[in-house]
Amino acid sequence: QVQLVESGGGVVQPGRSLRLSCTASGFNFVNYDMHWVRQAPGKGLEWVAVIWYDGSDKFYADSVKGRFTISRDNSKNTLYLQMSSLRVEDTAVYYCVRGGYTSVRLGGAWGQGTLVTVSS
Amino acid sequence: QTVVTQEPAFSVSPGGTVTLTCGLRSGSVSSSDYPTWFQQSPGQAPRTLIYNTNIRSSGVTDRFSGSILGNKAALTITGAQADDESNYYCGLYVGRGLWVFGGGTKVTVL
């Protein structure tokens, strides 16, 4: 079955960096756009970033532009989110989310999320 | 900046029907915005209920349906059950790969 498993979360100090990973299985990863979505404690969902199926293009929310980098390794069925210059307001559960296959779509599958806590 | 609006909360009686809406602070929602609805129970990851306005995700009961009502996207829950008590979020595609979520609607069944 389709599965997305995030890892790499943890506690980090403001200004430091962290890299999240998402390993996909049960579907042809190379065919799908992939997203990161986050949710701060007690708050709603916030879309973070997307990468095209072939890595040819990437887009970011204004709140993370210039600080976060989304990437993928299709040979490893893995999605990444490199987070730099972390701020307290980046504290959230980060979800890996499958996008569309030659279509506009968000949420074909969701991971269980990984918690990132930015605190001194 | 695109702002997506949702009702903060709704209450529905067991067996009843409720319609949640998803609008834009400036403008109308259409199918070209690919309205998508998500359900999230406490402590759980979200799951996708409806995508592309009115297509149910695999395994989603037909008690959930999506539509465009006037200038908003809508999610209708019929025959409400206790386990429908959740937060419901809508997402809209705003172009160039970007999506924006609404603030969510907390649905209580009582």
Coordinates of N, CA and C in Angstrom, one line a residue:
Chain A
Q1 N 0.8 -1.2 0.0 CA 0.0 0.0 0.0 C 0.9 1.2 0.0
V2 N 0.3 2.4 -0.4 CA 1.0 3.6 -0.4 C 1.5 4.0 1.0
Q3 N 2.7 4.4 1.1 CA 3.3 4.7 2.4 C 4.3 5.9 2.3
L4 N 4.2 6.8 3.2 CA 5.1 7.9 3.3 C 5.6 8.0 4.7
V5 N 6.9 7.9 4.9 CA 7.5 7.9 6.3 C 8.5 9.0 6.4
E6 N 8.2 10.0 7.3 CA 9.1 11.1 7.5 C 10.0 10.7 8.6
S7 N 11.2 11.4 8.6 CA 12.2 11.3 9.7 C 13.0 12.5 9.7
G8 N 13.8 12.7 10.8 CA 14.7 13.8 10.9 C 14.3 14.9 11.8
G9 N 13.1 14.8 12.3 CA 12.7 15.9 13.3 C 13.4 15.8 14.6
G10 N 13.2 16.9 15.4 CA 13.9 16.9 16.7 C 13.9 18.3 17.2
V11 N 14.7 18.5 18.2 CA 14.8 19.8 18.9 C 16.1 20.5 18.3
V12 N 16.0 21.8 17.9 CA 17.1 22.5 17.4 C 17.0 23.9 17.8
Q13 N 18.2 24.5 18.0 CA 18.2 25.9 18.4 C 17.9 26.9 17.3
P14 N 17.4 28.1 17.6 CA 17.2 29.1 16.6 C 18.4 29.4 15.8
G15 N 18.3 29.5 14.5 CA 19.4 29.8 13.7 C 20.2 28.6 13.1
R16 N 19.9 27.5 13.7 CA 20.6 26.3 13.2 C 19.8 25.6 12.1
S17 N 20.3 24.5 11.6 CA 19.7 23.8 10.4 C 19.3 22.4 10.8
L18 N 18.4 21.9 9.9 CA 17.9 20.5 10.1 C 17.5 20.0 8.7
R19 N 17.6 18.7 8.5 CA 17.2 18.1 7.3 C 16.1 17.0 7.5
L20 N 15.0 17.2 6.9 CA 13.9 16.2 7.0 C 14.0 15.3 5.8
S21 N 13.6 14.0 6.0 CA 13.5 13.0 4.9 C 12.2 12.4 4.9
C22 N 11.8 11.9 3.7 CA 10.5 11.2 3.6 C 10.7 10.1 2.6
T23 N 10.6 8.9 3.0 CA 10.7 7.7 2.2 C 9.4 7.2 1.7
A24 N 9.3 7.1 0.4 CA 8.0 6.6 -0.2 C 8.1 5.2 -0.6
S25 N 6.9 4.5 -0.6 CA 6.8 3.2 -1.0 C 5.4 2.9 -1.5
G26 N 5.2 1.9 -2.3 CA 3.8 1.5 -2.7 C 3.3 2.2 -3.9
F27 N 4.1 3.1 -4.5 CA 3.7 3.8 -5.7 C 4.9 4.2 -6.5
N28 N 4.7 4.6 -7.7 CA 5.9 5.0 -8.5 C 6.2 6.5 -8.2
F29 N 7.1 6.6 -7.2 CA 7.5 7.9 -6.7 C 8.0 8.9 -7.8
V30 N 8.7 8.4 -8.8 CA 9.3 9.2 -9.8 C 8.2 9.9 -10.7
N31 N 7.0 9.5 -10.6 CA 5.9 10.1 -11.4 C 5.1 11.2 -10.8
Y32 N 5.4 11.4 -9.5 CA 4.5 12.3 -8.7 C 5.3 13.5 -8.2
D33 N 4.6 14.7 -8.3 CA 5.0 15.9 -7.6 C 4.9 15.6 -6.1
M34 N 5.7 16.2 -5.3 CA 5.7 16.0 -3.8 C 5.7 17.3 -3.1
H35 N 5.0 17.3 -1.9 CA 4.9 18.6 -1.2 C 5.3 18.3 0.3
W36 N 5.6 19.4 1.0 CA 5.7 19.5 2.4 C 4.6 20.4 2.9
V37 N 3.9 20.0 4.0 CA 2.9 20.8 4.6 C 3.2 20.7 6.1
R38 N 3.1 21.8 6.8 CA 3.4 21.8 8.3 C 2.2 22.3 9.1
Q39 N 2.2 22.0 10.4 CA 1.2 22.4 11.3 C 1.8 22.7 12.6
A40 N 1.7 24.0 13.0 CA 2.2 24.4 14.3 C 1.3 23.9 15.4
P41 N 1.8 23.7 16.6 CA 1.0 23.1 17.7 C -0.3 23.9 17.9
G42 N -1.4 23.2 17.8 CA -2.7 23.8 18.0 C -3.2 24.7 16.9
K43 N -2.5 24.7 15.8 CA -2.9 25.6 14.7 C -3.3 24.8 13.4
G44 N -3.6 25.5 12.4 CA -4.1 24.9 11.1 C -2.9 24.4 10.2
L45 N -3.3 23.9 9.1 CA -2.3 23.5 8.1 C -1.7 24.6 7.3
E46 N -0.4 24.5 7.0 CA 0.3 25.5 6.2 C 1.1 24.8 5.1
W47 N 0.8 25.1 3.9 CA 1.6 24.6 2.8 C 2.9 25.2 2.8
V48 N 4.0 24.3 2.6 CA 5.4 24.8 2.7 C 6.1 24.8 1.3
A49 N 6.1 23.7 0.6 CA 6.9 23.7 -0.6 C 6.4 22.5 -1.5
V50 N 6.8 22.6 -2.8 CA 6.5 21.5 -3.7 C 7.7 21.4 -4.7
I51 N 7.9 20.1 -5.1 CA 8.9 19.9 -6.1 C 8.2 19.0 -7.2
W52 N 8.5 19.4 -8.4 CA 8.0 18.6 -9.6 C 8.5 17.2 -9.6
Y53 N 7.8 16.3 -10.2 CA 8.2 14.9 -10.2 C 9.6 14.6 -10.6
D54 N 10.1 15.4 -11.5 CA 11.5 15.2 -12.0 C 12.5 16.2 -11.4
G55 N 12.0 16.9 -10.4 CA 12.9 17.9 -9.7 C 13.2 19.2 -10.5
S56 N 12.5 19.3 -11.6 CA 12.8 20.5 -12.6 C 12.4 21.8 -12.0
D57 N 11.5 21.8 -11.1 CA 11.0 23.1 -10.6 C 10.6 22.9 -9.1
K58 N 10.7 24.0 -8.4 CA 10.4 24.0 -6.9 C 9.7 25.3 -6.6
F59 N 8.8 25.3 -5.7 CA 8.1 26.5 -5.3 C 7.9 26.5 -3.7
Y60 N 7.9 27.7 -3.2 CA 7.9 27.8 -1.7 C 6.9 28.8 -1.2
A61 N 6.4 28.6 0.0 CA 5.6 29.6 0.7 C 6.6 30.7 1.0
D62 N 6.0 31.9 1.1 CA 6.8 33.1 1.4 C 7.5 33.0 2.8
S63 N 6.8 32.3 3.7 CA 7.3 32.2 5.0 C 8.6 31.4 5.1
V64 N 9.0 30.6 4.1 CA 10.2 29.8 4.2 C 11.1 30.1 3.0
K65 N 10.7 30.9 2.1 CA 11.5 31.1 0.9 C 12.9 31.7 1.3
G66 N 13.9 31.2 0.7 CA 15.3 31.6 1.0 C 15.9 30.9 2.2
R67 N 15.1 30.2 3.0 CA 15.6 29.5 4.1 C 15.5 27.9 4.0
F68 N 14.4 27.5 3.3 CA 14.2 26.1 3.2 C 14.5 25.7 1.7
T69 N 14.9 24.4 1.5 CA 15.2 23.9 0.2 C 14.6 22.5 0.1
I70 N 13.7 22.3 -0.9 CA 13.1 21.0 -1.1 C 13.9 20.3 -2.2
S71 N 14.1 19.0 -2.1 CA 14.8 18.2 -3.1 C 14.3 16.8 -3.0
R72 N 14.7 16.0 -4.0 CA 14.3 14.6 -4.1 C 15.4 13.8 -4.7
D73 N 15.5 12.5 -4.4 CA 16.3 11.5 -5.0 C 15.4 10.4 -5.5
N74 N 15.1 10.5 -6.8 CA 14.2 9.5 -7.3 C 14.8 8.1 -7.3
S75 N 16.1 7.9 -7.3 CA 16.7 6.6 -7.2 C 16.5 6.0 -5.9
K76 N 16.2 6.8 -4.8 CA 16.0 6.3 -3.5 C 14.6 6.5 -3.0
N77 N 13.7 6.9 -3.9 CA 12.3 7.2 -3.5 C 12.2 8.1 -2.3
T78 N 13.0 9.1 -2.2 CA 13.1 9.9 -1.0 C 13.0 11.4 -1.3
L79 N 12.2 12.1 -0.5 CA 12.0 13.5 -0.6 C 12.7 14.1 0.6
Y80 N 13.3 15.3 0.4 CA 14.0 16.0 1.5 C 13.5 17.4 1.7
L81 N 13.7 17.9 2.9 CA 13.5 19.4 3.2 C 14.7 19.8 4.0
Q82 N 15.5 20.6 3.4 CA 16.6 21.2 4.2 C 16.2 22.5 4.7
M83 N 16.2 22.6 6.1 CA 15.8 23.8 6.7 C 16.9 24.6 7.4
S84 N 17.1 25.8 7.0 CA 18.2 26.6 7.6 C 17.7 27.8 8.3
S85 N 18.5 28.5 9.0 CA 18.1 29.7 9.7 C 16.8 29.5 10.4
L86 N 16.7 28.4 11.1 CA 15.4 28.1 11.7 C 15.0 29.1 12.8
R87 N 13.7 29.3 12.8 CA 13.1 30.3 13.8 C 12.1 29.6 14.7
V88 N 11.8 30.2 15.8 CA 10.9 29.6 16.8 C 9.5 29.3 16.1
E89 N 9.1 30.2 15.2 CA 7.8 30.0 14.5 C 7.8 28.9 13.5
D90 N 9.0 28.2 13.2 CA 9.0 27.1 12.4 C 8.7 25.8 13.1
T91 N 8.5 25.9 14.4 CA 8.1 24.8 15.2 C 6.8 24.2 14.7
A92 N 6.8 22.9 14.3 CA 5.6 22.3 13.7 C 5.8 20.9 13.5
V93 N 4.7 20.2 13.2 CA 4.8 18.8 12.6 C 4.8 19.0 11.1
Y94 N 5.8 18.4 10.5 CA 6.0 18.5 9.1 C 5.5 17.2 8.4
Y95 N 4.6 17.4 7.5 CA 4.1 16.2 6.7 C 4.6 16.2 5.3
C96 N 4.9 15.0 4.9 CA 5.2 14.8 3.5 C 3.9 14.4 2.8
V97 N 3.6 15.0 1.6 CA 2.3 14.8 1.0 C 2.5 14.5 -0.5
R98 N 1.8 13.5 -1.0 CA 1.9 13.2 -2.4 C 1.1 14.2 -3.2
G99 N 1.6 14.7 -4.3 CA 0.9 15.6 -5.2 C 0.3 14.9 -6.4
G100 N 0.3 15.5 -7.5 CA -0.3 15.0 -8.7 C 0.6 14.2 -9.6
Y101 N -0.1 13.4 -10.4 CA 0.6 12.7 -11.5 C 0.1 13.3 -12.8
T102 N 0.9 14.1 -13.4 CA 0.4 14.9 -14.6 C -0.9 15.6 -14.3
S103 N -1.1 16.1 -13.1 CA -2.3 16.8 -12.8 C -2.1 17.6 -11.5
V104 N -3.0 18.6 -11.3 CA -2.9 19.4 -10.1 C -3.6 18.6 -9.0
R105 N -2.9 18.3 -8.0 CA -3.5 17.6 -6.9 C -2.6 17.7 -5.7
L106 N -3.3 17.7 -4.5 CA -2.6 17.7 -3.2 C -3.2 16.7 -2.3
G107 N -2.5 15.8 -1.8 CA -3.0 14.9 -0.8 C -3.4 13.5 -1.2
G108 N -2.8 13.1 -2.3 CA -3.1 11.7 -2.7 C -2.7 10.7 -1.6
A109 N -1.7 11.1 -0.8 CA -1.3 10.4 0.4 C -0.6 11.3 1.3
W110 N -0.7 11.0 2.6 CA 0.0 11.8 3.7 C 0.9 10.9 4.5
G111 N 2.0 11.4 5.0 CA 2.8 10.7 6.0 C 2.2 11.0 7.4
Q112 N 2.8 10.4 8.4 CA 2.3 10.6 9.7 C 2.9 11.8 10.4
G113 N 4.0 12.4 9.7 CA 4.5 13.7 10.2 C 5.7 13.4 11.1
T114 N 6.6 14.5 11.2 CA 7.7 14.5 12.1 C 7.8 15.9 12.7
L115 N 8.0 15.9 14.1 CA 7.9 17.1 14.8 C 9.3 17.8 14.9
V116 N 9.2 19.1 14.5 CA 10.4 19.9 14.6 C 10.2 21.0 15.7
T117 N 11.0 21.0 16.7 CA 10.9 22.0 17.7 C 12.1 22.9 17.7
V118 N 11.9 24.2 17.5 CA 12.9 25.2 17.5 C 12.9 26.0 18.8
S119 N 13.9 25.8 19.6 CA 13.9 26.4 20.9 C 15.3 26.5 21.5
S120 N 15.5 27.5 22.2 CA 16.8 27.7 22.8 C 16.9 27.1 24.2
Chain B
Q1 N -1.8 38.7 -1.3 CA -1.7 37.5 -0.5 C -3.1 36.9 -0.5
T2 N -3.2 35.6 -0.9 CA -4.4 34.9 -0.9 C -4.9 34.4 0.5
V3 N -6.1 34.8 0.8 CA -6.6 34.4 2.1 C -7.9 33.5 1.9
V4 N -7.8 32.3 2.4 CA -8.9 31.3 2.2 C -9.8 31.3 3.5
T5 N -11.1 31.5 3.4 CA -11.9 31.6 4.6 C -12.8 30.3 4.8
Q6 N -12.9 30.0 6.0 CA -13.8 28.9 6.5 C -14.5 29.3 7.8
E7 N -15.6 28.7 8.0 CA -16.3 28.9 9.3 C -15.5 28.3 10.4
P8 N -15.3 29.0 11.5 CA -14.5 28.5 12.6 C -15.0 27.2 13.2
A9 N -16.4 27.1 13.3 CA -17.0 26.0 13.9 C -18.4 25.7 13.5
F10 N -18.8 24.5 13.6 CA -20.2 24.1 13.2 C -20.6 23.0 14.2
S11 N -21.9 22.9 14.5 CA -22.4 21.9 15.3 C -23.5 21.2 14.4
V12 N -23.6 19.8 14.5 CA -24.6 19.1 13.8 C -25.1 18.0 14.7
S13 N -26.4 17.7 14.5 CA -27.0 16.6 15.3 C -26.7 15.3 14.6
P14 N -26.6 14.2 15.4 CA -26.4 12.9 14.8 C -27.5 12.6 13.8
G15 N -27.0 12.2 12.6 CA -28.0 11.9 11.5 C -28.3 13.1 10.7
G16 N -27.9 14.3 11.1 CA -28.2 15.5 10.4 C -27.2 15.8 9.3
T17 N -27.4 16.9 8.6 CA -26.6 17.3 7.5 C -26.0 18.7 7.8
V18 N -24.8 18.9 7.4 CA -24.1 20.1 7.6 C -23.3 20.4 6.3
T19 N -23.2 21.7 5.9 CA -22.5 22.2 4.8 C -21.4 23.2 5.2
L20 N -20.2 22.8 5.0 CA -19.1 23.7 5.3 C -18.7 24.4 4.0
T21 N -18.2 25.7 4.1 CA -17.8 26.4 2.9 C -16.4 26.9 3.0
C22 N -15.8 27.2 1.8 CA -14.5 27.6 1.6 C -14.5 28.7 0.6
G23 N -14.1 29.9 1.0 CA -14.2 31.0 0.2 C -12.8 31.8 0.1
L24 N -12.8 32.8 -0.8 CA -11.7 33.7 -0.9 C -12.1 35.0 -0.4
R25 N -11.1 35.6 0.4 CA -11.4 37.0 0.9 C -11.7 37.9 -0.3
S26 N -10.9 37.7 -1.3 CA -11.1 38.6 -2.5 C -11.3 37.6 -3.7
G27 N -12.6 37.6 -4.1 CA -12.9 36.8 -5.3 C -13.7 35.6 -5.0
S28 N -14.0 34.8 -6.1 CA -14.8 33.6 -6.0 C -14.0 32.4 -6.2
V29 N -14.4 31.3 -5.6 CA -13.8 30.0 -5.8 C -14.5 29.3 -7.0
S30 N -13.7 28.7 -7.8 CA -14.2 27.9 -8.9 C -13.5 26.6 -9.0
S31 N -13.9 25.7 -9.9 CA -13.3 24.4 -10.0 C -11.8 24.6 -10.5
S32 N -11.5 25.7 -11.1 CA -10.1 25.9 -11.5 C -9.2 26.1 -10.4
D33 N -9.7 26.3 -9.2 CA -8.9 26.4 -8.0 C -8.6 25.0 -7.3
Y34 N -9.2 23.9 -8.0 CA -9.0 22.6 -7.5 C -9.3 22.4 -6.0
P35 N -10.5 22.9 -5.6 CA -10.8 22.8 -4.1 C -10.6 21.4 -3.6
T36 N -10.0 21.3 -2.5 CA -9.7 20.0 -1.9 C -10.0 20.1 -0.4
W37 N -10.6 19.0 0.1 CA -11.1 19.0 1.5 C -10.3 17.9 2.3
F38 N -9.9 18.2 3.5 CA -9.2 17.3 4.3 C -9.9 17.2 5.7
Q39 N -9.8 16.0 6.2 CA -10.3 15.8 7.6 C -9.1 15.5 8.5
Q40 N -9.2 16.0 9.7 CA -8.1 15.7 10.7 C -8.7 15.5 12.0
S41 N -8.6 14.3 12.6 CA -9.0 14.0 13.9 C -7.8 14.3 14.9
P42 N -8.1 14.6 16.2 CA -7.1 15.0 17.1 C -6.0 14.0 17.2
G43 N -4.7 14.5 17.0 CA -3.6 13.6 17.2 C -3.3 12.8 15.9
Q44 N -4.0 13.0 14.9 CA -3.9 12.2 13.6 C -3.4 13.1 12.5
A45 N -2.8 12.4 11.5 CA -2.4 13.2 10.3 C -3.7 13.5 9.5
P46 N -3.7 14.5 8.7 CA -4.9 14.7 7.9 C -5.1 13.6 6.9
R47 N -6.3 13.5 6.4 CA -6.6 12.6 5.3 C -7.4 13.4 4.3
T48 N -7.3 13.1 3.0 CA -8.0 13.8 2.0 C -9.3 13.2 1.7
L49 N -10.4 14.0 1.8 CA -11.7 13.5 1.6 C -12.1 13.7 0.1
I50 N -12.0 14.9 -0.4 CA -12.5 15.3 -1.7 C -11.4 16.1 -2.4
Y51 N -11.2 15.8 -3.7 CA -10.3 16.6 -4.5 C -10.9 17.0 -5.8
N52 N -10.3 18.0 -6.4 CA -10.9 18.6 -7.7 C -12.4 18.8 -7.5
T53 N -12.7 19.6 -6.5 CA -14.1 20.0 -6.2 C -15.0 18.9 -5.6
N54 N -15.1 17.8 -6.3 CA -16.1 16.8 -6.0 C -15.8 15.4 -6.2
I55 N -14.5 15.1 -6.3 CA -14.1 13.7 -6.4 C -13.7 13.1 -5.1
R56 N -14.4 12.1 -4.7 CA -14.0 11.4 -3.4 C -12.8 10.6 -3.5
S57 N -11.9 10.7 -2.5 CA -10.7 9.9 -2.4 C -11.1 8.5 -2.2
S58 N -10.3 7.5 -2.5 CA -10.5 6.1 -2.4 C -10.9 5.8 -0.9
G59 N -12.0 5.1 -0.7 CA -12.3 4.7 0.6 C -13.2 5.7 1.4
V60 N -13.5 6.8 0.8 CA -14.2 7.8 1.6 C -15.7 7.6 1.3
T61 N -16.5 7.5 2.4 CA -17.9 7.3 2.3 C -18.6 8.4 1.5
D62 N -19.7 7.9 0.8 CA -20.5 8.9 0.0 C -21.3 9.8 0.9
R63 N -21.2 9.7 2.2 CA -21.8 10.7 3.0 C -21.1 12.1 2.9
F64 N -19.9 12.1 2.4 CA -19.2 13.3 2.1 C -19.3 13.7 0.6
S65 N -19.6 14.9 0.3 CA -19.7 15.3 -1.0 C -19.2 16.7 -1.2
G66 N -18.6 17.0 -2.3 CA -18.1 18.4 -2.6 C -18.8 19.0 -3.7
S67 N -18.8 20.4 -3.7 CA -19.5 21.1 -4.8 C -19.0 22.5 -4.8
I68 N -19.5 23.3 -5.7 CA -19.4 24.8 -5.7 C -20.8 25.3 -5.4
L69 N -20.9 26.1 -4.4 CA -22.2 26.8 -4.0 C -22.0 28.3 -4.1
G70 N -22.6 28.9 -5.1 CA -22.4 30.3 -5.3 C -20.9 30.6 -5.6
N71 N -20.3 31.4 -4.8 CA -18.9 31.7 -5.1 C -17.9 31.0 -4.1
K72 N -18.4 29.9 -3.6 CA -17.5 29.2 -2.6 C -17.5 27.7 -2.9
A73 N -16.5 27.0 -2.5 CA -16.5 25.5 -2.5 C -17.2 25.1 -1.2
A74 N -17.8 23.9 -1.3 CA -18.6 23.4 -0.2 C -18.4 21.9 0.0
L75 N -18.4 21.6 1.3 CA -18.3 20.2 1.7 C -19.6 19.9 2.5
T76 N -20.3 18.9 2.0 CA -21.6 18.5 2.7 C -21.4 17.2 3.4
I77 N -21.7 17.1 4.6 CA -21.7 15.8 5.4 C -23.2 15.5 5.7
T78 N -23.6 14.3 5.2 CA -25.0 13.9 5.4 C -25.0 12.7 6.4
G79 N -26.0 12.5 7.1 CA -26.1 11.4 8.1 C -25.0 11.5 9.1
A80 N -24.7 12.6 9.7 CA -23.6 12.8 10.5 C -23.5 11.8 11.6
Q81 N -22.2 11.3 11.8 CA -22.0 10.3 12.8 C -21.0 10.8 13.8
A82 N -20.9 10.2 15.0 CA -20.0 10.7 16.0 C -18.5 10.8 15.5
D83 N -18.1 9.8 14.7 CA -16.7 9.9 14.3 C -16.5 10.9 13.1
D84 N -17.5 11.6 12.8 CA -17.3 12.8 11.9 C -16.8 14.0 12.6
E85 N -16.8 13.9 13.9 CA -16.3 15.0 14.7 C -14.8 15.2 14.5
S86 N -14.4 16.3 13.9 CA -13.0 16.5 13.4 C -12.9 17.9 13.0
N87 N -11.6 18.3 12.7 CA -11.4 19.5 12.0 C -11.3 19.3 10.5
Y88 N -11.9 20.2 9.8 CA -12.0 20.1 8.3 C -11.3 21.3 7.7
Y89 N -10.4 21.0 6.8 CA -9.6 22.1 6.1 C -9.9 22.0 4.6
C90 N -10.0 23.2 4.0 CA -10.0 23.2 2.6 C -8.7 23.8 2.1
G91 N -8.3 23.3 0.9 CA -7.1 23.9 0.2 C -7.4 24.3 -1.2
L92 N -6.8 25.4 -1.6 CA -7.0 25.9 -2.9 C -5.7 26.0 -3.7
Y93 N -5.7 25.7 -4.9 CA -4.5 25.9 -5.7 C -4.5 27.3 -6.3
V94 N -3.3 28.0 -6.0 CA -3.3 29.4 -6.4 C -2.3 29.6 -7.6
G95 N -1.8 28.5 -8.2 CA -1.0 28.6 -9.4 C 0.5 28.4 -9.1
R96 N 1.3 28.1 -10.1 CA 2.7 27.9 -10.0 C 3.1 27.0 -8.8
G97 N 2.3 25.9 -8.7 CA 2.6 24.9 -7.7 C 2.1 25.2 -6.3
L98 N 1.7 26.4 -6.0 CA 1.4 26.9 -4.7 C 0.0 26.5 -4.3
W99 N -0.2 26.2 -3.0 CA -1.5 25.9 -2.4 C -1.6 26.8 -1.1
V100 N -2.9 27.1 -0.8 CA -3.2 27.8 0.4 C -4.3 27.1 1.1
F101 N -4.2 27.0 2.4 CA -5.2 26.3 3.2 C -6.1 27.4 3.9
G102 N -7.3 27.0 4.2 CA -8.2 27.8 5.0 C -7.8 27.5 6.5
G103 N -8.4 28.2 7.4 CA -8.1 28.1 8.8 C -8.7 26.9 9.5
G104 N -9.6 26.2 8.8 CA -10.2 25.0 9.3 C -11.5 25.3 10.0
T105 N -12.4 24.3 10.0 CA -13.7 24.3 10.7 C -13.8 23.1 11.6
K106 N -14.0 23.4 12.9 CA -14.2 22.4 13.9 C -15.7 21.9 13.9
V107 N -15.9 20.7 13.6 CA -17.3 20.2 13.5 C -17.5 19.3 14.8
T108 N -18.6 19.7 15.5 CA -19.0 18.9 16.6 C -20.3 18.2 16.3
V109 N -20.4 16.9 16.7 CA -21.6 16.2 16.5 C -22.3 16.0 17.9
L110 N -23.4 16.6 18.1 CA -24.1 16.5 19.4 C -25.6 16.8 19.2

